[in-house]
mmCIF file of C-alpha atoms in Angstrom:
data_model
loop_
_atom_site.group_PDB
_atom_site.id
_atom_site.type_symbol
_atom_site.label_atom_id
_atom_site.label_comp_id
_atom_site.label_asym_id
_atom_site.label_seq_id
_atom_site.Cartn_x
_atom_site.Cartn_y
_atom_site.Cartn_z
ATOM 1 C CA MET X 1 13.257 -28.051 2.451
ATOM 2 C CA SER X 2 15.933 -25.512 1.628
ATOM 3 C CA LEU X 3 14.593 -22.216 0.306
ATOM 4 C CA SER X 4 16.485 -19.446 -1.419
ATOM 5 C CA PHE X 5 15.185 -15.913 -1.888
ATOM 6 C CA ARG X 6 16.165 -13.516 -4.650
ATOM 7 C CA THR X 7 14.925 -10.580 -6.683
ATOM 8 C CA ALA X 8 12.955 -11.689 -9.727
ATOM 9 C CA ARG X 9 14.500 -11.492 -13.192
ATOM 10 C CA HIS X 10 12.658 -10.905 -16.429
ATOM 11 C CA GLU X 11 12.732 -14.600 -17.326
ATOM 12 C CA ASP X 12 10.842 -15.400 -14.086
ATOM 13 C CA VAL X 13 7.738 -13.466 -15.198
ATOM 14 C CA PRO X 14 5.849 -16.482 -16.648
ATOM 15 C CA ALA X 15 6.408 -18.514 -13.464
ATOM 16 C CA ILE X 16 5.295 -15.608 -11.268
ATOM 17 C CA VAL X 17 2.191 -14.940 -13.339
ATOM 18 C CA ALA X 18 1.363 -18.673 -13.194
ATOM 19 C CA LEU X 19 1.459 -18.467 -9.376
ATOM 20 C CA LEU X 20 -0.695 -15.330 -9.357
ATOM 21 C CA VAL X 21 -3.429 -16.786 -11.536
ATOM 22 C CA ASP X 22 -3.478 -20.229 -9.868
ATOM 23 C CA ASP X 23 -5.925 -18.927 -7.300
ATOM 24 C CA PRO X 24 -9.732 -18.961 -7.409
ATOM 25 C CA ILE X 25 -10.115 -15.562 -5.721
ATOM 26 C CA SER X 26 -7.700 -13.821 -8.083
ATOM 27 C CA ALA X 27 -9.224 -15.615 -11.064
ATOM 28 C CA SER X 28 -12.699 -14.337 -10.174
ATOM 29 C CA ARG X 29 -11.698 -10.674 -10.128
ATOM 30 C CA THR X 30 -12.902 -8.111 -12.585
ATOM 31 C CA ALA X 31 -10.221 -7.108 -15.056
ATOM 32 C CA VAL X 32 -8.941 -3.544 -14.889
ATOM 33 C CA PRO X 33 -6.761 -1.639 -17.346
ATOM 34 C CA GLY X 34 -3.185 -2.844 -17.021
ATOM 35 C CA LEU X 35 0.186 -2.948 -18.696
ATOM 36 C CA ASP X 36 1.411 -6.001 -20.508
ATOM 37 C CA TYR X 37 3.401 -8.217 -18.177
ATOM 38 C CA ASP X 38 6.778 -7.299 -19.668
ATOM 39 C CA SER X 39 6.111 -3.586 -19.186
ATOM 40 C CA ALA X 40 4.768 -4.180 -15.679
ATOM 41 C CA PHE X 41 7.894 -6.164 -14.780
ATOM 42 C CA ALA X 42 10.125 -3.432 -16.207
ATOM 43 C CA ALA X 43 8.294 -0.807 -14.103
ATOM 44 C CA ILE X 44 8.745 -2.832 -10.910
ATOM 45 C CA ASP X 45 12.376 -3.633 -11.713
ATOM 46 C CA ALA X 46 13.238 0.030 -12.374
ATOM 47 C CA ASP X 47 11.642 1.253 -9.138
ATOM 48 C CA PRO X 48 13.968 1.263 -6.118
ATOM 49 C CA GLY X 49 10.882 1.333 -3.875
ATOM 50 C CA ASN X 50 9.722 -2.050 -5.162
ATOM 51 C CA GLU X 51 11.259 -5.516 -4.922
ATOM 52 C CA LEU X 52 9.632 -8.462 -6.628
ATOM 53 C CA ILE X 53 10.852 -11.580 -4.819
ATOM 54 C CA VAL X 54 10.872 -15.213 -5.859
ATOM 55 C CA VAL X 55 11.473 -18.158 -3.569
ATOM 56 C CA GLU X 56 13.211 -21.205 -4.979
ATOM 57 C CA SER X 57 13.484 -24.793 -3.817
ATOM 58 C CA ASP X 58 15.634 -27.181 -5.852
ATOM 59 C CA GLY X 59 15.726 -24.682 -8.706
ATOM 60 C CA GLU X 60 11.915 -24.410 -8.861
ATOM 61 C CA ILE X 61 10.025 -21.194 -8.065
ATOM 62 C CA VAL X 62 7.674 -22.142 -5.229
ATOM 63 C CA GLY X 63 6.652 -18.692 -3.991
ATOM 64 C CA THR X 64 6.532 -15.013 -4.805
ATOM 65 C CA MET X 65 5.744 -11.713 -3.119
ATOM 66 C CA GLN X 66 6.153 -8.049 -3.915
ATOM 67 C CA LEU X 67 7.667 -5.672 -1.388
ATOM 68 C CA THR X 68 6.941 -1.948 -1.630
ATOM 69 C CA PHE X 69 8.833 0.451 0.625
ATOM 70 C CA ILE X 70 6.781 3.576 1.281
ATOM 71 C CA PRO X 71 8.292 6.633 2.949
ATOM 72 C CA GLY X 72 5.835 8.836 4.815
ATOM 73 C CA LEU X 73 5.312 11.522 7.433
ATOM 74 C CA SER X 74 2.706 9.461 9.334
ATOM 75 C CA ARG X 75 3.704 7.542 12.442
ATOM 76 C CA ARG X 76 6.552 9.975 13.051
ATOM 77 C CA GLY X 77 8.204 9.507 9.696
ATOM 78 C CA ALA X 78 8.113 5.720 9.587
ATOM 79 C CA VAL X 79 8.951 3.907 6.361
ATOM 80 C CA ARG X 80 6.389 1.149 5.746
ATOM 81 C CA LEU X 81 6.942 -2.125 4.042
ATOM 82 C CA GLN X 82 3.842 -3.135 2.156
ATOM 83 C CA VAL X 83 3.611 -6.762 1.048
ATOM 84 C CA GLU X 84 1.445 -7.552 -1.972
ATOM 85 C CA ALA X 85 0.786 -10.546 -4.184
ATOM 86 C CA VAL X 86 1.951 -13.241 -1.765
ATOM 87 C CA ARG X 87 1.595 -16.681 -3.317
ATOM 88 C CA VAL X 88 2.906 -20.172 -2.597
ATOM 89 C CA ALA X 89 2.609 -22.830 -5.307
ATOM 90 C CA SER X 90 -0.458 -24.961 -4.566
ATOM 91 C CA ARG X 91 1.460 -28.226 -4.348
ATOM 92 C CA HIS X 92 3.900 -26.706 -1.862
ATOM 93 C CA ARG X 93 1.379 -25.253 0.573
ATOM 94 C CA SER X 94 1.194 -26.193 4.275
ATOM 95 C CA GLN X 95 4.947 -26.770 4.375
ATOM 96 C CA GLY X 96 5.869 -23.582 6.210
ATOM 97 C CA ILE X 97 6.981 -21.699 3.103
ATOM 98 C CA GLY X 98 4.593 -18.808 3.718
ATOM 99 C CA ARG X 99 5.901 -18.387 7.244
ATOM 100 C CA LYS X 100 9.520 -18.335 6.042
ATOM 101 C CA MET X 101 8.556 -15.770 3.408
ATOM 102 C CA MET X 102 6.974 -13.436 5.953
ATOM 103 C CA GLU X 103 9.986 -13.842 8.267
ATOM 104 C CA TRP X 104 12.252 -12.981 5.356
ATOM 105 C CA ALA X 105 10.110 -9.951 4.519
ATOM 106 C CA ALA X 106 10.336 -8.732 8.125
ATOM 107 C CA GLU X 107 14.118 -9.076 8.046
ATOM 108 C CA ARG X 108 14.237 -7.118 4.775
ATOM 109 C CA ALA X 109 11.977 -4.467 6.330
ATOM 110 C CA ARG X 110 14.413 -4.054 9.227
ATOM 111 C CA GLU X 111 17.361 -3.824 6.819
ATOM 112 C CA ARG X 112 15.612 -0.971 5.028
ATOM 113 C CA GLY X 113 14.717 0.799 8.267
ATOM 114 C CA CYS X 114 10.967 0.225 8.256
ATOM 115 C CA GLY X 115 8.857 0.872 11.354
ATOM 116 C CA MET X 116 6.000 -1.342 10.280
ATOM 117 C CA ILE X 117 4.783 -3.899 7.768
ATOM 118 C CA GLN X 118 1.332 -3.760 6.254
ATOM 119 C CA LEU X 119 -0.683 -5.870 3.880
ATOM 120 C CA THR X 120 -4.275 -6.476 2.927
ATOM 121 C CA SER X 121 -5.930 -9.810 2.327
ATOM 122 C CA ASP X 122 -9.230 -10.511 0.579
ATOM 123 C CA LYS X 123 -11.960 -11.089 3.176
ATOM 124 C CA ALA X 124 -12.609 -14.502 1.616
ATOM 125 C CA ARG X 125 -9.113 -15.690 2.577
ATOM 126 C CA THR X 126 -9.933 -16.677 6.159
ATOM 127 C CA ASP X 127 -7.081 -19.193 6.361
ATOM 128 C CA ALA X 128 -4.641 -16.454 5.409
ATOM 129 C CA HIS X 129 -6.093 -14.200 8.117
ATOM 130 C CA ARG X 130 -5.415 -16.814 10.794
ATOM 131 C CA PHE X 131 -1.907 -17.196 9.385
ATOM 132 C CA TYR X 132 -1.141 -13.464 9.557
ATOM 133 C CA ALA X 133 -2.623 -13.244 13.066
ATOM 134 C CA SER X 134 -0.345 -16.118 14.136
ATOM 135 C CA LEU X 135 2.620 -14.000 13.014
ATOM 136 C CA GLY X 136 1.492 -11.082 15.189
ATOM 137 C CA TYR X 137 -0.277 -9.035 12.530
ATOM 138 C CA GLU X 138 -3.281 -7.100 13.771
ATOM 139 C CA ALA X 139 -6.385 -6.819 11.558
ATOM 140 C CA SER X 140 -6.832 -3.200 12.564
ATOM 141 C CA HIS X 141 -7.976 -1.738 9.252
ATOM 142 C CA GLU X 142 -10.629 -2.024 6.587
ATOM 143 C CA GLY X 143 -9.147 -2.437 3.125
ATOM 144 C CA PHE X 144 -10.998 -0.565 0.379
ATOM 145 C CA LYS X 145 -10.599 -0.934 -3.387
ATOM 146 C CA LEU X 146 -12.057 1.039 -6.261
ATOM 147 C CA LEU X 147 -11.667 -0.312 -9.771
ATOM 148 C CA LEU X 148 -11.124 2.278 -12.505
ATOM 149 C CA SER X 149 -12.623 1.653 -15.896
ATOM 150 C CA MET G 1 -14.918 27.287 -1.334
ATOM 151 C CA SER G 2 -12.203 27.262 -3.976
ATOM 152 C CA LEU G 3 -9.581 24.550 -3.471
ATOM 153 C CA SER G 4 -6.200 24.230 -5.116
ATOM 154 C CA PHE G 5 -4.108 21.072 -5.158
ATOM 155 C CA ARG G 6 -0.342 20.897 -5.425
ATOM 156 C CA THR G 7 2.655 18.770 -4.500
ATOM 157 C CA ALA G 8 3.940 19.563 -1.031
ATOM 158 C CA ARG G 9 7.128 21.571 -0.568
ATOM 159 C CA HIS G 10 9.585 21.261 2.287
ATOM 160 C CA GLU G 11 8.181 24.327 4.032
ATOM 161 C CA ASP G 12 4.745 22.650 4.179
ATOM 162 C CA VAL G 13 6.000 19.873 6.463
ATOM 163 C CA PRO G 14 4.968 21.511 9.779
ATOM 164 C CA ALA G 15 1.427 22.156 8.487
ATOM 165 C CA ILE G 16 1.115 18.594 7.196
ATOM 166 C CA VAL G 17 2.402 17.088 10.426
ATOM 167 C CA ALA G 18 -0.050 19.275 12.360
ATOM 168 C CA LEU G 19 -2.901 17.792 10.304
ATOM 169 C CA LEU G 20 -1.620 14.244 10.836
ATOM 170 C CA VAL G 21 -1.395 14.524 14.604
ATOM 171 C CA ASP G 22 -4.703 16.418 15.066
ATOM 172 C CA ASP G 23 -6.529 13.126 15.211
ATOM 173 C CA PRO G 24 -7.357 10.999 18.270
ATOM 174 C CA ILE G 25 -6.809 7.673 16.472
ATOM 175 C CA SER G 26 -3.396 8.640 15.123
ATOM 176 C CA ALA G 27 -2.448 10.173 18.460
ATOM 177 C CA SER G 28 -3.236 6.919 20.273
ATOM 178 C CA ARG G 29 -0.939 4.793 18.125
ATOM 179 C CA THR G 30 2.191 3.118 19.380
ATOM 180 C CA ALA G 31 5.330 4.839 18.157
ATOM 181 C CA VAL G 32 7.542 2.897 15.765
ATOM 182 C CA PRO G 33 11.075 3.662 14.596
ATOM 183 C CA GLY G 34 10.970 6.470 12.057
ATOM 184 C CA LEU G 35 13.000 9.087 10.289
ATOM 185 C CA ASP G 36 12.954 12.693 11.373
ATOM 186 C CA TYR G 37 10.320 14.616 9.428
ATOM 187 C CA ASP G 38 12.811 16.418 7.203
ATOM 188 C CA SER G 39 14.421 13.139 6.126
ATOM 189 C CA ALA G 40 11.015 11.529 5.641
ATOM 190 C CA PHE G 41 9.902 14.440 3.458
ATOM 191 C CA ALA G 42 13.112 14.239 1.429
ATOM 192 C CA ALA G 43 12.548 10.503 0.849
ATOM 193 C CA ILE G 44 8.981 11.087 -0.362
ATOM 194 C CA ASP G 45 10.005 14.037 -2.520
ATOM 195 C CA ALA G 46 12.820 12.090 -4.191
ATOM 196 C CA ASP G 47 10.624 9.095 -5.015
ATOM 197 C CA PRO G 48 8.794 9.339 -8.365
ATOM 198 C CA GLY G 49 6.351 6.685 -7.076
ATOM 199 C CA ASN G 50 5.151 8.975 -4.297
ATOM 200 C CA GLU G 51 3.327 12.307 -4.354
ATOM 201 C CA LEU G 52 2.588 14.163 -1.149
ATOM 202 C CA ILE G 53 -0.334 16.480 -1.872
ATOM 203 C CA VAL G 54 -1.601 19.528 -0.042
ATOM 204 C CA VAL G 55 -4.948 21.210 -0.580
ATOM 205 C CA GLU G 56 -5.181 24.955 -0.108
ATOM 206 C CA SER G 57 -8.079 27.302 0.406
ATOM 207 C CA ASP G 58 -7.372 31.027 0.601
ATOM 208 C CA GLY G 59 -3.670 30.294 1.050
ATOM 209 C CA GLU G 60 -4.275 27.964 4.017
ATOM 210 C CA ILE G 61 -3.492 24.243 3.929
ATOM 211 C CA VAL G 62 -6.808 22.534 4.686
ATOM 212 C CA GLY G 63 -6.043 18.978 3.613
ATOM 213 C CA THR G 64 -3.318 16.504 2.767
ATOM 214 C CA MET G 65 -2.922 13.025 1.341
ATOM 215 C CA GLN G 66 -0.101 10.870 0.081
ATOM 216 C CA LEU G 67 -0.367 9.072 -3.240
ATOM 217 C CA THR G 68 1.788 6.012 -3.916
ATOM 218 C CA PHE G 69 1.829 4.525 -7.415
ATOM 219 C CA ILE G 70 2.630 0.811 -7.267
ATOM 220 C CA PRO G 71 3.433 -1.165 -10.420
ATOM 221 C CA GLY G 72 2.658 -4.881 -10.213
ATOM 222 C CA LEU G 73 2.029 -8.096 -12.103
ATOM 223 C CA SER G 74 -1.254 -8.795 -10.258
ATOM 224 C CA ARG G 75 -4.566 -7.961 -11.915
ATOM 225 C CA ARG G 76 -2.949 -8.290 -15.343
ATOM 226 C CA GLY G 77 -0.225 -5.778 -14.780
ATOM 227 C CA ALA G 78 -2.341 -3.031 -13.257
ATOM 228 C CA VAL G 79 -0.664 -0.050 -11.631
ATOM 229 C CA ARG G 80 -2.361 0.731 -8.317
ATOM 230 C CA LEU G 81 -2.765 4.073 -6.694
ATOM 231 C CA GLN G 82 -2.596 3.719 -2.946
ATOM 232 C CA VAL G 83 -3.859 6.645 -0.896
ATOM 233 C CA GLU G 84 -2.427 7.088 2.614
ATOM 234 C CA ALA G 85 -2.586 9.712 5.328
ATOM 235 C CA VAL G 86 -5.748 11.472 4.182
ATOM 236 C CA ARG G 87 -6.595 14.340 6.500
ATOM 237 C CA VAL G 88 -8.857 17.388 6.394
ATOM 238 C CA ALA G 89 -8.331 20.154 8.963
ATOM 239 C CA SER G 90 -10.858 19.680 11.761
ATOM 240 C CA ARG G 91 -12.451 23.103 11.355
ATOM 241 C CA HIS G 92 -12.946 22.478 7.631
ATOM 242 C CA ARG G 93 -14.631 19.079 7.853
ATOM 243 C CA SER G 94 -18.123 18.316 6.494
ATOM 244 C CA GLN G 95 -17.656 20.874 3.707
ATOM 245 C CA GLY G 96 -17.035 18.384 0.897
ATOM 246 C CA ILE G 97 -13.249 18.768 0.890
ATOM 247 C CA GLY G 98 -12.631 15.033 1.400
ATOM 248 C CA ARG G 99 -14.857 14.209 -1.544
ATOM 249 C CA LYS G 100 -13.044 16.685 -3.784
ATOM 250 C CA MET G 101 -9.726 15.226 -2.649
ATOM 251 C CA MET G 102 -10.757 11.675 -3.543
ATOM 252 C CA GLU G 103 -12.101 12.863 -6.915
ATOM 253 C CA TRP G 104 -8.791 14.616 -7.549
ATOM 254 C CA ALA G 105 -6.901 11.452 -6.559
ATOM 255 C CA ALA G 106 -8.976 9.366 -8.982
ATOM 256 C CA GLU G 107 -8.225 11.822 -11.781
ATOM 257 C CA ARG G 108 -4.515 11.663 -10.966
ATOM 258 C CA ALA G 109 -4.737 7.843 -10.933
ATOM 259 C CA ARG G 110 -6.199 7.890 -14.438
ATOM 260 C CA GLU G 111 -3.499 10.288 -15.642
ATOM 261 C CA ARG G 112 -0.853 7.857 -14.418
ATOM 262 C CA GLY G 113 -2.599 4.846 -15.987
ATOM 263 C CA CYS G 114 -3.803 3.124 -12.832
ATOM 264 C CA GLY G 115 -6.334 0.299 -12.950
ATOM 265 C CA MET G 116 -7.433 0.685 -9.361
ATOM 266 C CA ILE G 117 -7.207 2.769 -6.222
ATOM 267 C CA GLN G 118 -6.760 1.236 -2.800
ATOM 268 C CA LEU G 119 -6.570 2.483 0.739
ATOM 269 C CA THR G 120 -7.015 1.222 4.248
ATOM 270 C CA SER G 121 -8.851 2.924 7.069
ATOM 271 C CA ASP G 122 -8.650 2.175 10.785
ATOM 272 C CA LYS G 123 -11.658 0.080 11.837
ATOM 273 C CA ALA G 124 -12.538 2.784 14.369
ATOM 274 C CA ARG G 125 -13.174 5.316 11.582
ATOM 275 C CA THR G 126 -16.731 4.260 10.804
ATOM 276 C CA ASP G 127 -17.674 7.672 9.381
ATOM 277 C CA ALA G 128 -14.772 7.415 6.943
ATOM 278 C CA HIS G 129 -15.933 3.943 5.910
ATOM 279 C CA ARG G 130 -19.370 5.275 4.987
ATOM 280 C CA PHE G 131 -17.682 8.081 3.084
ATOM 281 C CA TYR G 132 -15.498 5.719 1.023
ATOM 282 C CA ALA G 133 -18.469 3.427 0.350
ATOM 283 C CA SER G 134 -20.423 6.451 -0.931
ATOM 284 C CA LEU G 135 -17.638 7.014 -3.457
ATOM 285 C CA GLY G 136 -17.929 3.441 -4.749
ATOM 286 C CA TYR G 137 -15.093 1.888 -2.769
ATOM 287 C CA GLU G 138 -15.649 -1.714 -1.725
ATOM 288 C CA ALA G 139 -14.485 -2.895 1.704
ATOM 289 C CA SER G 140 -13.275 -6.172 0.227
ATOM 290 C CA HIS G 141 -10.119 -6.695 2.247
ATOM 291 C CA GLU G 142 -8.809 -7.033 5.776
ATOM 292 C CA GLY G 143 -5.987 -4.616 6.500
ATOM 293 C CA PHE G 144 -3.182 -6.043 8.650
ATOM 294 C CA LYS G 145 -0.353 -4.154 10.352
ATOM 295 C CA LEU G 146 2.700 -5.396 12.223
ATOM 296 C CA LEU G 147 4.768 -2.887 14.155
ATOM 297 C CA LEU G 148 8.521 -3.483 14.151
ATOM 298 C CA SER G 149 10.469 -2.664 17.263
#
C-alpha cells in the first residue's frame, strides 16, 4: 500500500470529521462548547503551530492526525510535538498505517527541531497503548481533562 | 496573600527557569535537544497560541505556568487549553497558590472560548494528582512521551 501525507485542505473537513466520529470512545464523549467545523478548520489552518495531516491511499483519505508544535522553557527549551486526534479508517486498520503515520510524525518533529513527542490516549484504548509502547513511547504521565460548560 | 497574574517578559526568564529546575522529578529527566532559553522564550512570546504566565506576590515571582490554546476538529470543534510547566516556588507551597492558578487558567480558557482544559502530570506526582482531582479533573488518559535524540 502506497501512502501519501499532506496538510489538510478545507474540502477534506467532512472526510476528517467522518474519521473522528467513527469511533465508539469518541462517540460516547460529553459534548463541550465548540466552533463549527469550518471555523475550527480555519483556526487550525491559520496557526503555524498546528498542522492537520491527512494520509491518502489511491486518492482516498485513510488516516488523519493533528500535529501541534509547542515551544517551551521546560526540558532546557525543548520544542514538543504533540500528536492529537490520530485516526485510521476502520476498514484500513491493522495494515501498518498507524505505524507509518507515527514514523512520519517523528520525522516531521525532527525537521521542526523538536526534542520530544507527546500524546495522550484514552485509558480505554488498550490496543493503542500497546502500539505506542511498541514504538518506544513511555506511559510516564497521567492525562487529566476538565470539561468546561 | 495577594497574587497578581501577568504574561511573562523576557527579564522573567531566569526566575521561571529557576522554578522549573527546583524540582526533583524535572531534575532527573533525560536531556533532549532544545533551544537556548532566550530563543525558547522568544518562540513562546511570538506565538499567539501560547501564553507564559507568571504569578507575583509582593513583587516576587511565586508561580508559573504555560497555557497553550489548541484549535481542533475533535469534540465538535472545541478549542482546548493545555496547561504545561505548572510550578509554585517551594517555600510558597501549600498556601493555595496552585488552586488560584488553576482557577485563573480556567477563567482564561473561558475567555478564549475553550471547551476543555487538559494537562498531563508525571505518574510520580501523586500529590498533584489528588490536587487536580479535587478541582474536578478526570484522569481519563494515559500520557505518553518519546524523547528524540
